[in-house]
PDB file of N, CA and C in Angstrom:
ATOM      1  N   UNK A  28     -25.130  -1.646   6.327  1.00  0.00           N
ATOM      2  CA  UNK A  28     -23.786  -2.157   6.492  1.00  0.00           C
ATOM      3  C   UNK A  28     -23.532  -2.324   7.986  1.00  0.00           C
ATOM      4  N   UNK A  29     -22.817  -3.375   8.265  1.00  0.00           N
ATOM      5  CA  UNK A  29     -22.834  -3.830   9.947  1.00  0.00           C
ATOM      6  C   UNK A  29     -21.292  -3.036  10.038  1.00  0.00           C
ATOM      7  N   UNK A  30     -20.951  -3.202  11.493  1.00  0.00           N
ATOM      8  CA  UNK A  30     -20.250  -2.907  11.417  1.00  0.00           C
ATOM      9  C   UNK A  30     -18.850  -3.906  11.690  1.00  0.00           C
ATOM     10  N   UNK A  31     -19.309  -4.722  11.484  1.00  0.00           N
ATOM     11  CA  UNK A  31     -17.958  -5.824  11.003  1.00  0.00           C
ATOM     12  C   UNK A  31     -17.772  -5.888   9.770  1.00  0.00           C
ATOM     13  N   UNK A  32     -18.266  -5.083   8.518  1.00  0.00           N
ATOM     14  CA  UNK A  32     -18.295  -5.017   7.417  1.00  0.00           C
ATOM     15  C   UNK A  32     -17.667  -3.878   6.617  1.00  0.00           C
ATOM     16  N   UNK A  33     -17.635  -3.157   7.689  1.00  0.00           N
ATOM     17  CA  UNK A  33     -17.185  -1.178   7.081  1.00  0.00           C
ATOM     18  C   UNK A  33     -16.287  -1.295   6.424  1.00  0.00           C
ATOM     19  N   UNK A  34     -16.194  -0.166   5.294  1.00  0.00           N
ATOM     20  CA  UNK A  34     -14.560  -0.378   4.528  1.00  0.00           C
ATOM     21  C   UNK A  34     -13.470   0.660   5.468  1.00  0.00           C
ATOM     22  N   UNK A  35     -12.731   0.033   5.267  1.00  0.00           N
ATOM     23  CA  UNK A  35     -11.399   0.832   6.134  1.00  0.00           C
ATOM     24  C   UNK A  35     -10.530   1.151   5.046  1.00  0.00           C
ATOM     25  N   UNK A  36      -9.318   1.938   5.319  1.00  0.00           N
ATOM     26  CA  UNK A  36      -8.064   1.534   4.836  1.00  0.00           C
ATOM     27  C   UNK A  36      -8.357   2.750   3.175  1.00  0.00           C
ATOM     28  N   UNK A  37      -7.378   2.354   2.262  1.00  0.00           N
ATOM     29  CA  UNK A  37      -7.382   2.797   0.978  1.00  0.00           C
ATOM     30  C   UNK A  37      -8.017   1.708   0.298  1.00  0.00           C
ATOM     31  N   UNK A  38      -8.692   2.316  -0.803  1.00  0.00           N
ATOM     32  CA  UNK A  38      -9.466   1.245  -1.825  1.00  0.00           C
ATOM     33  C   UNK A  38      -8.275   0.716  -2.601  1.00  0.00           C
ATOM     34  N   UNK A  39      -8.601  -0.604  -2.851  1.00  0.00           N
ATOM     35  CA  UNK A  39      -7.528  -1.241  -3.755  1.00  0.00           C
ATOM     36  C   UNK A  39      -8.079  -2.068  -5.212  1.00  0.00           C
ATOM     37  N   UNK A  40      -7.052  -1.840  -5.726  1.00  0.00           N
ATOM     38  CA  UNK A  40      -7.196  -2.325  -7.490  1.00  0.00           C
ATOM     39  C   UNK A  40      -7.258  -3.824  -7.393  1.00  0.00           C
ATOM     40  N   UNK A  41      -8.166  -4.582  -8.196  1.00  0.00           N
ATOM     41  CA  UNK A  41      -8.025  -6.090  -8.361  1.00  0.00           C
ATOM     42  C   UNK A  41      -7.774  -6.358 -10.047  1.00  0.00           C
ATOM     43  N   UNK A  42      -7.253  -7.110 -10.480  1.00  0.00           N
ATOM     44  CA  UNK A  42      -7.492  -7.527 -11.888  1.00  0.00           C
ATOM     45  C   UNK A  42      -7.565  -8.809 -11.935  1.00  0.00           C
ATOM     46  N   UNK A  43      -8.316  -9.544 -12.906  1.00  0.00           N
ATOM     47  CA  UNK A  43      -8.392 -10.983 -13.042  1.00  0.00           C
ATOM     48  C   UNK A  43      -7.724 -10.673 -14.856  1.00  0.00           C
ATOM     49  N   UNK A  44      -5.837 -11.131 -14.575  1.00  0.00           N
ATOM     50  CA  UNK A  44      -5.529 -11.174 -15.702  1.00  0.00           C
ATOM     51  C   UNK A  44      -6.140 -12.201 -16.722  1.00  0.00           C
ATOM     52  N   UNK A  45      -6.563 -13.363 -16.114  1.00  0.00           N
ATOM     53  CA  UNK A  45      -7.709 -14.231 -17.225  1.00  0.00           C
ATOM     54  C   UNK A  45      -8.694 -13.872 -18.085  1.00  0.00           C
ATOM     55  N   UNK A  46      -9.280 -12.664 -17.591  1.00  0.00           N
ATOM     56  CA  UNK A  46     -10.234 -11.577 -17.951  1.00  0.00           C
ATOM     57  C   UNK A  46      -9.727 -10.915 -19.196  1.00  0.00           C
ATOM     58  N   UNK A  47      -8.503 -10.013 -19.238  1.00  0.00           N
ATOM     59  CA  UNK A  47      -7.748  -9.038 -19.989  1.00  0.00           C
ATOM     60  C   UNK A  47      -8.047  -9.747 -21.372  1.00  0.00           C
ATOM     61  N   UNK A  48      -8.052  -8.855 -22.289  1.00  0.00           N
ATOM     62  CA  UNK A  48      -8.357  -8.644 -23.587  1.00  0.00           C
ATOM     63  C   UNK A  48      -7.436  -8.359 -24.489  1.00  0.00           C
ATOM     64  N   UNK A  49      -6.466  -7.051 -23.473  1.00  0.00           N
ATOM     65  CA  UNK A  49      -5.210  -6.128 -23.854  1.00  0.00           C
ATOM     66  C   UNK A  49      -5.659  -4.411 -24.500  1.00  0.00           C
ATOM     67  N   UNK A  50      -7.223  -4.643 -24.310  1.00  0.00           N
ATOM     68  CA  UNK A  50      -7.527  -3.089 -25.308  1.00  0.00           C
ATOM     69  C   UNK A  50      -6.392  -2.276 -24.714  1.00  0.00           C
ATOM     70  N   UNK A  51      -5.920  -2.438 -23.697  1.00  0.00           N
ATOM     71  CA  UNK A  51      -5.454  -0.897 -23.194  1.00  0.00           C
ATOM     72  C   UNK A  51      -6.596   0.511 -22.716  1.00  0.00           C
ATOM     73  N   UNK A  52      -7.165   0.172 -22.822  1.00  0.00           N
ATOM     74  CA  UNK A  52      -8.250   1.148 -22.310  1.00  0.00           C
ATOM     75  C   UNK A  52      -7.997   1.844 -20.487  1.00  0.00           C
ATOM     76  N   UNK A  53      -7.416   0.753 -19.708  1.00  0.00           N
ATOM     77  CA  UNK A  53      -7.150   0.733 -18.387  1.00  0.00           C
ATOM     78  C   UNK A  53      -5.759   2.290 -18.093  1.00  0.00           C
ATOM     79  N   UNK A  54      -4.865   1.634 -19.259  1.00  0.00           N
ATOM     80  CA  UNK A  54      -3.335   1.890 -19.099  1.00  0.00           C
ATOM     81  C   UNK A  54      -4.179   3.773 -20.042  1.00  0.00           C
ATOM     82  N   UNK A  55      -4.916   3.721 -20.505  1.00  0.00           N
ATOM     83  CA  UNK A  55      -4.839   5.114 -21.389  1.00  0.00           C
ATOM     84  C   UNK A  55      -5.673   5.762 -20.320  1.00  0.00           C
ATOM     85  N   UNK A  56      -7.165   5.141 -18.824  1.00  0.00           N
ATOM     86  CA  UNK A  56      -7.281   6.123 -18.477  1.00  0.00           C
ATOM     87  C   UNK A  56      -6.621   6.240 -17.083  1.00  0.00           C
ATOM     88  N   UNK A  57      -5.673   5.477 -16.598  1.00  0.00           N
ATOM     89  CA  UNK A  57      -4.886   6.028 -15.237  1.00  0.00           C
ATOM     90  C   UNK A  57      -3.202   5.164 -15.566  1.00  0.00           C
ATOM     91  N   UNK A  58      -2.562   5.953 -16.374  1.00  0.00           N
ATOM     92  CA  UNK A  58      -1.662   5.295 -16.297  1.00  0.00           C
ATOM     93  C   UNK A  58      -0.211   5.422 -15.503  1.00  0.00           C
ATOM     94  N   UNK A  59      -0.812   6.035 -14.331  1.00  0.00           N
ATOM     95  CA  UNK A  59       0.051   5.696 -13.049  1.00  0.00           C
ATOM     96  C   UNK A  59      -0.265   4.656 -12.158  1.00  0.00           C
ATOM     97  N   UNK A  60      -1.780   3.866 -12.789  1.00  0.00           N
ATOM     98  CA  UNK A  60      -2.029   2.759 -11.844  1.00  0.00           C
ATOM     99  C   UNK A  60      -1.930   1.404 -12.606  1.00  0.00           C
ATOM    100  N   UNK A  61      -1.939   1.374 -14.344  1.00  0.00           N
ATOM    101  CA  UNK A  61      -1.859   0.744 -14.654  1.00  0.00           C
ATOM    102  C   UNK A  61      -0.930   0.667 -15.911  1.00  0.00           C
ATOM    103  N   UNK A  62      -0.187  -1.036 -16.507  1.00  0.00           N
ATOM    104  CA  UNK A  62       0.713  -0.552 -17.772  1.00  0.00           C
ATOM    105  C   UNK A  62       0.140  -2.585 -18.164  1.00  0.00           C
ATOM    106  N   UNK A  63       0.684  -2.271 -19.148  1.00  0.00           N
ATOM    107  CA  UNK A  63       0.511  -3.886 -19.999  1.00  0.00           C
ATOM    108  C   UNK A  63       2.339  -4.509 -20.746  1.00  0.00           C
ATOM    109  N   UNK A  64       1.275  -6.126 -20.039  1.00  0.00           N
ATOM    110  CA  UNK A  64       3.100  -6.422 -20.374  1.00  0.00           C
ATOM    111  C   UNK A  64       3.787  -6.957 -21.469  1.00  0.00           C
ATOM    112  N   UNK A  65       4.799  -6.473 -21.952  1.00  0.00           N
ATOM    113  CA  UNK A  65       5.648  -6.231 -23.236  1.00  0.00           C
ATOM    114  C   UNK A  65       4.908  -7.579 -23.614  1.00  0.00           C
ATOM    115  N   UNK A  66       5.177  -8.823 -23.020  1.00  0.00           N
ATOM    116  CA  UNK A  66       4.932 -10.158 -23.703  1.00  0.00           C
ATOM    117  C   UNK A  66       3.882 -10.741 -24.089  1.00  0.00           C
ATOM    118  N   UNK A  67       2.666 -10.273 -23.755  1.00  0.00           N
ATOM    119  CA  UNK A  67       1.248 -10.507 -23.805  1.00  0.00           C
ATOM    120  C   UNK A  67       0.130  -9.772 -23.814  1.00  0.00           C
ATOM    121  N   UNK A  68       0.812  -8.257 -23.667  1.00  0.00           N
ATOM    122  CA  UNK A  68      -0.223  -7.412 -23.705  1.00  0.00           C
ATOM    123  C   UNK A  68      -1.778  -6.891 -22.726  1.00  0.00           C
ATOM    124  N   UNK A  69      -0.789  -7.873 -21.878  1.00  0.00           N
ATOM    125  CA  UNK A  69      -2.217  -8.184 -20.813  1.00  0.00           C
ATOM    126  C   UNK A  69      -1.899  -6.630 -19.198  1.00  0.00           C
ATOM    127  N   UNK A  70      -2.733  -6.307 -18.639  1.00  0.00           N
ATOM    128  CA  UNK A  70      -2.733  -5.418 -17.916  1.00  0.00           C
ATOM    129  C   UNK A  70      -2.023  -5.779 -16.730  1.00  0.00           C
ATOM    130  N   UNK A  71      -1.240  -4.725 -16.015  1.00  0.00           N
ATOM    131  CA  UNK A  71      -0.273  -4.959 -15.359  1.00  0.00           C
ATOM    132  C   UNK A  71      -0.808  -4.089 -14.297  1.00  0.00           C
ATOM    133  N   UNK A  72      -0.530  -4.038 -13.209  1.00  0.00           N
ATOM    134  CA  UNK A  72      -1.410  -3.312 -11.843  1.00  0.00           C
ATOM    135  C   UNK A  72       0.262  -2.916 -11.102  1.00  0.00           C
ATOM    136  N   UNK A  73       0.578  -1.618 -11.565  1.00  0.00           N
ATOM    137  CA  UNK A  73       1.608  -0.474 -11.049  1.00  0.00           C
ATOM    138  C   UNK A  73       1.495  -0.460  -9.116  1.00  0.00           C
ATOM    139  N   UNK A  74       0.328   0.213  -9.341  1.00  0.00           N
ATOM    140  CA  UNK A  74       0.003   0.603  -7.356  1.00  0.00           C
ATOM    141  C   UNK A  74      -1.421   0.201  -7.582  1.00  0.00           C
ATOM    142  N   UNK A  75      -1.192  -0.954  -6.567  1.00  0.00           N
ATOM    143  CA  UNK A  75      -2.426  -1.770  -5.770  1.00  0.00           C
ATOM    144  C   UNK A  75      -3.678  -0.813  -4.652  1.00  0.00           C
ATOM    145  N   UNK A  76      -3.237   0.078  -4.245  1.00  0.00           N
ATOM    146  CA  UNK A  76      -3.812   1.022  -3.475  1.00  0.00           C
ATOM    147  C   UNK A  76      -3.166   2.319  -3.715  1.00  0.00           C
ATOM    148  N   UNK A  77      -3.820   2.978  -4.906  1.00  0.00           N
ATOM    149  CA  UNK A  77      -3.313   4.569  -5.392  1.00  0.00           C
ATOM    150  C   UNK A  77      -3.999   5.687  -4.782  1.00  0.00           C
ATOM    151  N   UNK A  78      -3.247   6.675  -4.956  1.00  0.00           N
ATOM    152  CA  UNK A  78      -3.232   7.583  -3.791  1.00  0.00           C
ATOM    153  C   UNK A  78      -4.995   7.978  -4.154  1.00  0.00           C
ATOM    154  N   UNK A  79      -5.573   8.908  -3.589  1.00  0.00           N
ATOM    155  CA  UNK A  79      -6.921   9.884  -3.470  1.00  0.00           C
ATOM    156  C   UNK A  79      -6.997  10.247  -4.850  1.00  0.00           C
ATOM    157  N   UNK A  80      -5.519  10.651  -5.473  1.00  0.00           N
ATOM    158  CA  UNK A  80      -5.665  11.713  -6.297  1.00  0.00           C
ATOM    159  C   UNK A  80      -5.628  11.000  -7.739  1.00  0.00           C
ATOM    160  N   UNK A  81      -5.594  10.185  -7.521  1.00  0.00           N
ATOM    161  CA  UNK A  81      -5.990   9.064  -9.066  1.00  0.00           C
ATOM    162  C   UNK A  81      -7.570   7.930  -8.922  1.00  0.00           C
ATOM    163  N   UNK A  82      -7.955   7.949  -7.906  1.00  0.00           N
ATOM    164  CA  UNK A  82      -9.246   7.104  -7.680  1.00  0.00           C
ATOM    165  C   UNK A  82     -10.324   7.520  -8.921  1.00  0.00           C
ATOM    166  N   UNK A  83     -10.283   8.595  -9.278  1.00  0.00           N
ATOM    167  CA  UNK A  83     -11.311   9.359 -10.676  1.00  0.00           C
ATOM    168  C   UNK A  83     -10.890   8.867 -11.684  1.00  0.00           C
ATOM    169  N   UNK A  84      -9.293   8.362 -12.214  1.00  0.00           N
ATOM    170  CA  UNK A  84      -8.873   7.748 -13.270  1.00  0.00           C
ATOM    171  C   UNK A  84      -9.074   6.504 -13.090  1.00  0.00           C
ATOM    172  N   UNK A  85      -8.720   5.962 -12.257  1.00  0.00           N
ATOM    173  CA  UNK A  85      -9.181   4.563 -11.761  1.00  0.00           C
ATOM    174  C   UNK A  85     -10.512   4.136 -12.128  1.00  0.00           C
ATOM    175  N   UNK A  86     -11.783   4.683 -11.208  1.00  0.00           N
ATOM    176  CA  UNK A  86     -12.911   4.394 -11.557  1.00  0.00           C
ATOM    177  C   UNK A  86     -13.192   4.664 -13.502  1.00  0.00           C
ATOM    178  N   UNK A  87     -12.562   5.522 -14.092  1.00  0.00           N
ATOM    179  CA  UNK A  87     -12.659   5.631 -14.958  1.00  0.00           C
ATOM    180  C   UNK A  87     -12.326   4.162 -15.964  1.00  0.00           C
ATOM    181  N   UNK A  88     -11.142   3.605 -15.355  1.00  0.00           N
ATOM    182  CA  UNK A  88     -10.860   2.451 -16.214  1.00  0.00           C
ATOM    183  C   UNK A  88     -10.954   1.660 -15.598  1.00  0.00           C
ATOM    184  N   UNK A  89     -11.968   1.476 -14.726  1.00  0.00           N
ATOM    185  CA  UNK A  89     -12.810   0.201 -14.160  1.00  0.00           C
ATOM    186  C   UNK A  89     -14.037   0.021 -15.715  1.00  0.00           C
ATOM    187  N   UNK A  90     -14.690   1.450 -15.721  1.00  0.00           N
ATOM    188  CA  UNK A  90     -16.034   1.809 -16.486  1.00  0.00           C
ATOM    189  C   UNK A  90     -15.613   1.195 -17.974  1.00  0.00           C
ATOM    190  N   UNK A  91     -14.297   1.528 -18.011  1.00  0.00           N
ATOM    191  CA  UNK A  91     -13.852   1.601 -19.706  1.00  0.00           C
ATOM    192  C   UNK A  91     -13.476   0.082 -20.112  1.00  0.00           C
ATOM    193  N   UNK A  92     -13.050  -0.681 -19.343  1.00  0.00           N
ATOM    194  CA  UNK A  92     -12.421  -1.750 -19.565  1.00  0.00           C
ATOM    195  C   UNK A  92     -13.412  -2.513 -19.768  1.00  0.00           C
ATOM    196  N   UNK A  93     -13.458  -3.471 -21.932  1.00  0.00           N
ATOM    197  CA  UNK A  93     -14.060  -4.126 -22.198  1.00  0.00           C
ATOM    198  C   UNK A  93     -14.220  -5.209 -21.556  1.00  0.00           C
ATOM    199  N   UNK A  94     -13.598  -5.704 -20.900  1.00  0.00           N
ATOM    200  CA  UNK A  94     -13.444  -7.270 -20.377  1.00  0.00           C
ATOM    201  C   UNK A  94     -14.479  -7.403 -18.656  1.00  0.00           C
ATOM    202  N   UNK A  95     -14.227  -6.485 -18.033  1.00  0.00           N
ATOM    203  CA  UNK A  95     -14.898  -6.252 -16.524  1.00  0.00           C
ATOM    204  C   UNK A  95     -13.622  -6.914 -15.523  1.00  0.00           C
ATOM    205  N   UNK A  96     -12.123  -6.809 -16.552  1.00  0.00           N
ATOM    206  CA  UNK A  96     -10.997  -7.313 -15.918  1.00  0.00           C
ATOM    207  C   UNK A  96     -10.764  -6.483 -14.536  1.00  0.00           C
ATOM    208  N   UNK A  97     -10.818  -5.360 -14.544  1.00  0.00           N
ATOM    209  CA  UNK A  97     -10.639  -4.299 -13.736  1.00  0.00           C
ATOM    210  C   UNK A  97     -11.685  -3.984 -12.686  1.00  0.00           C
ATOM    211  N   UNK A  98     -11.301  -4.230 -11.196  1.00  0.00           N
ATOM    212  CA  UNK A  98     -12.392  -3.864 -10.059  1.00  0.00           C
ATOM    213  C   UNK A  98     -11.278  -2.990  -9.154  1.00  0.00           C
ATOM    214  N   UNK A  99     -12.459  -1.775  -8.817  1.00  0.00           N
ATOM    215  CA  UNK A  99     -12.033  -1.302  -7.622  1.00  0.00           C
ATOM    216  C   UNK A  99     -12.603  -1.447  -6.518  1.00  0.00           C
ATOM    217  N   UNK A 100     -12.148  -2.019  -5.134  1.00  0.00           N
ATOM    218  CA  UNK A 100     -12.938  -2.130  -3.961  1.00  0.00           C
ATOM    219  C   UNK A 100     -12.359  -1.503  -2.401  1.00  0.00           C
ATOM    220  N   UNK A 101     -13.107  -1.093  -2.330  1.00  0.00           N
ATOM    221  CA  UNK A 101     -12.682  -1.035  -0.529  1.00  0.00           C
ATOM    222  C   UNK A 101     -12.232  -2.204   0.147  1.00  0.00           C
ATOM    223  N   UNK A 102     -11.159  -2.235   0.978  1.00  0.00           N
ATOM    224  CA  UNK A 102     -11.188  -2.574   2.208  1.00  0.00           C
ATOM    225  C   UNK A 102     -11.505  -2.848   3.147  1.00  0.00           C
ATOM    226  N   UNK A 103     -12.429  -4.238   3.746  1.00  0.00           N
ATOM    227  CA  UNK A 103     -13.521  -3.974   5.055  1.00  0.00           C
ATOM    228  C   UNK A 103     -12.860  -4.684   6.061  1.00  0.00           C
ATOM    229  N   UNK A 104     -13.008  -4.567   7.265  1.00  0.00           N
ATOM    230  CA  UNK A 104     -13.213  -5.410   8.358  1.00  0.00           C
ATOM    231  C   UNK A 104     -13.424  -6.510   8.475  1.00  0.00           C
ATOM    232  N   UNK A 105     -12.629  -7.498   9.525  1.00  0.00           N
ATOM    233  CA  UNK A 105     -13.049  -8.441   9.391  1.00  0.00           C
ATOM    234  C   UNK A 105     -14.557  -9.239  10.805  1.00  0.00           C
TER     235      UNK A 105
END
């Protein structure tokens, strides 16, 4: 990794709602980072950059989510 590349900052949540399915799988394993919306059922992204202390639920419903709707990434440099 160069170092115009390093991740900085807090890791942040991406979703490609095109992706979503609606299992809910996301919203059951961190659902302070994620909820689905009344009208479509599709995944809704609460906090874009959640604290330290949810990143384990997070990665969890990156793993769980049928669709691969759900990415978590670092932050890099530009």
């Amino acid at each position: 990794m160069s170092a115009t590349s390093r991740p900085v900052g807090p890791e942040r949540v991406r979703v490609e709602r095109s992706l979503c399915v609606g299992a809910g799988q996301c919203v059951l394993a961190a659902p302070a980072v994620f909820d689905q919306a009344v009208e479509d059922g599709l995944v809704l992204v609460l906090d874009d950059t959640p604290p330290a202390s949810e990143l384990s639920a997070v990665r969890d419903a990156v793993w769980a989510c049928p669709s691969g709707a759900v990415t978590l990434r670092a932050r890099a440099t530009h």
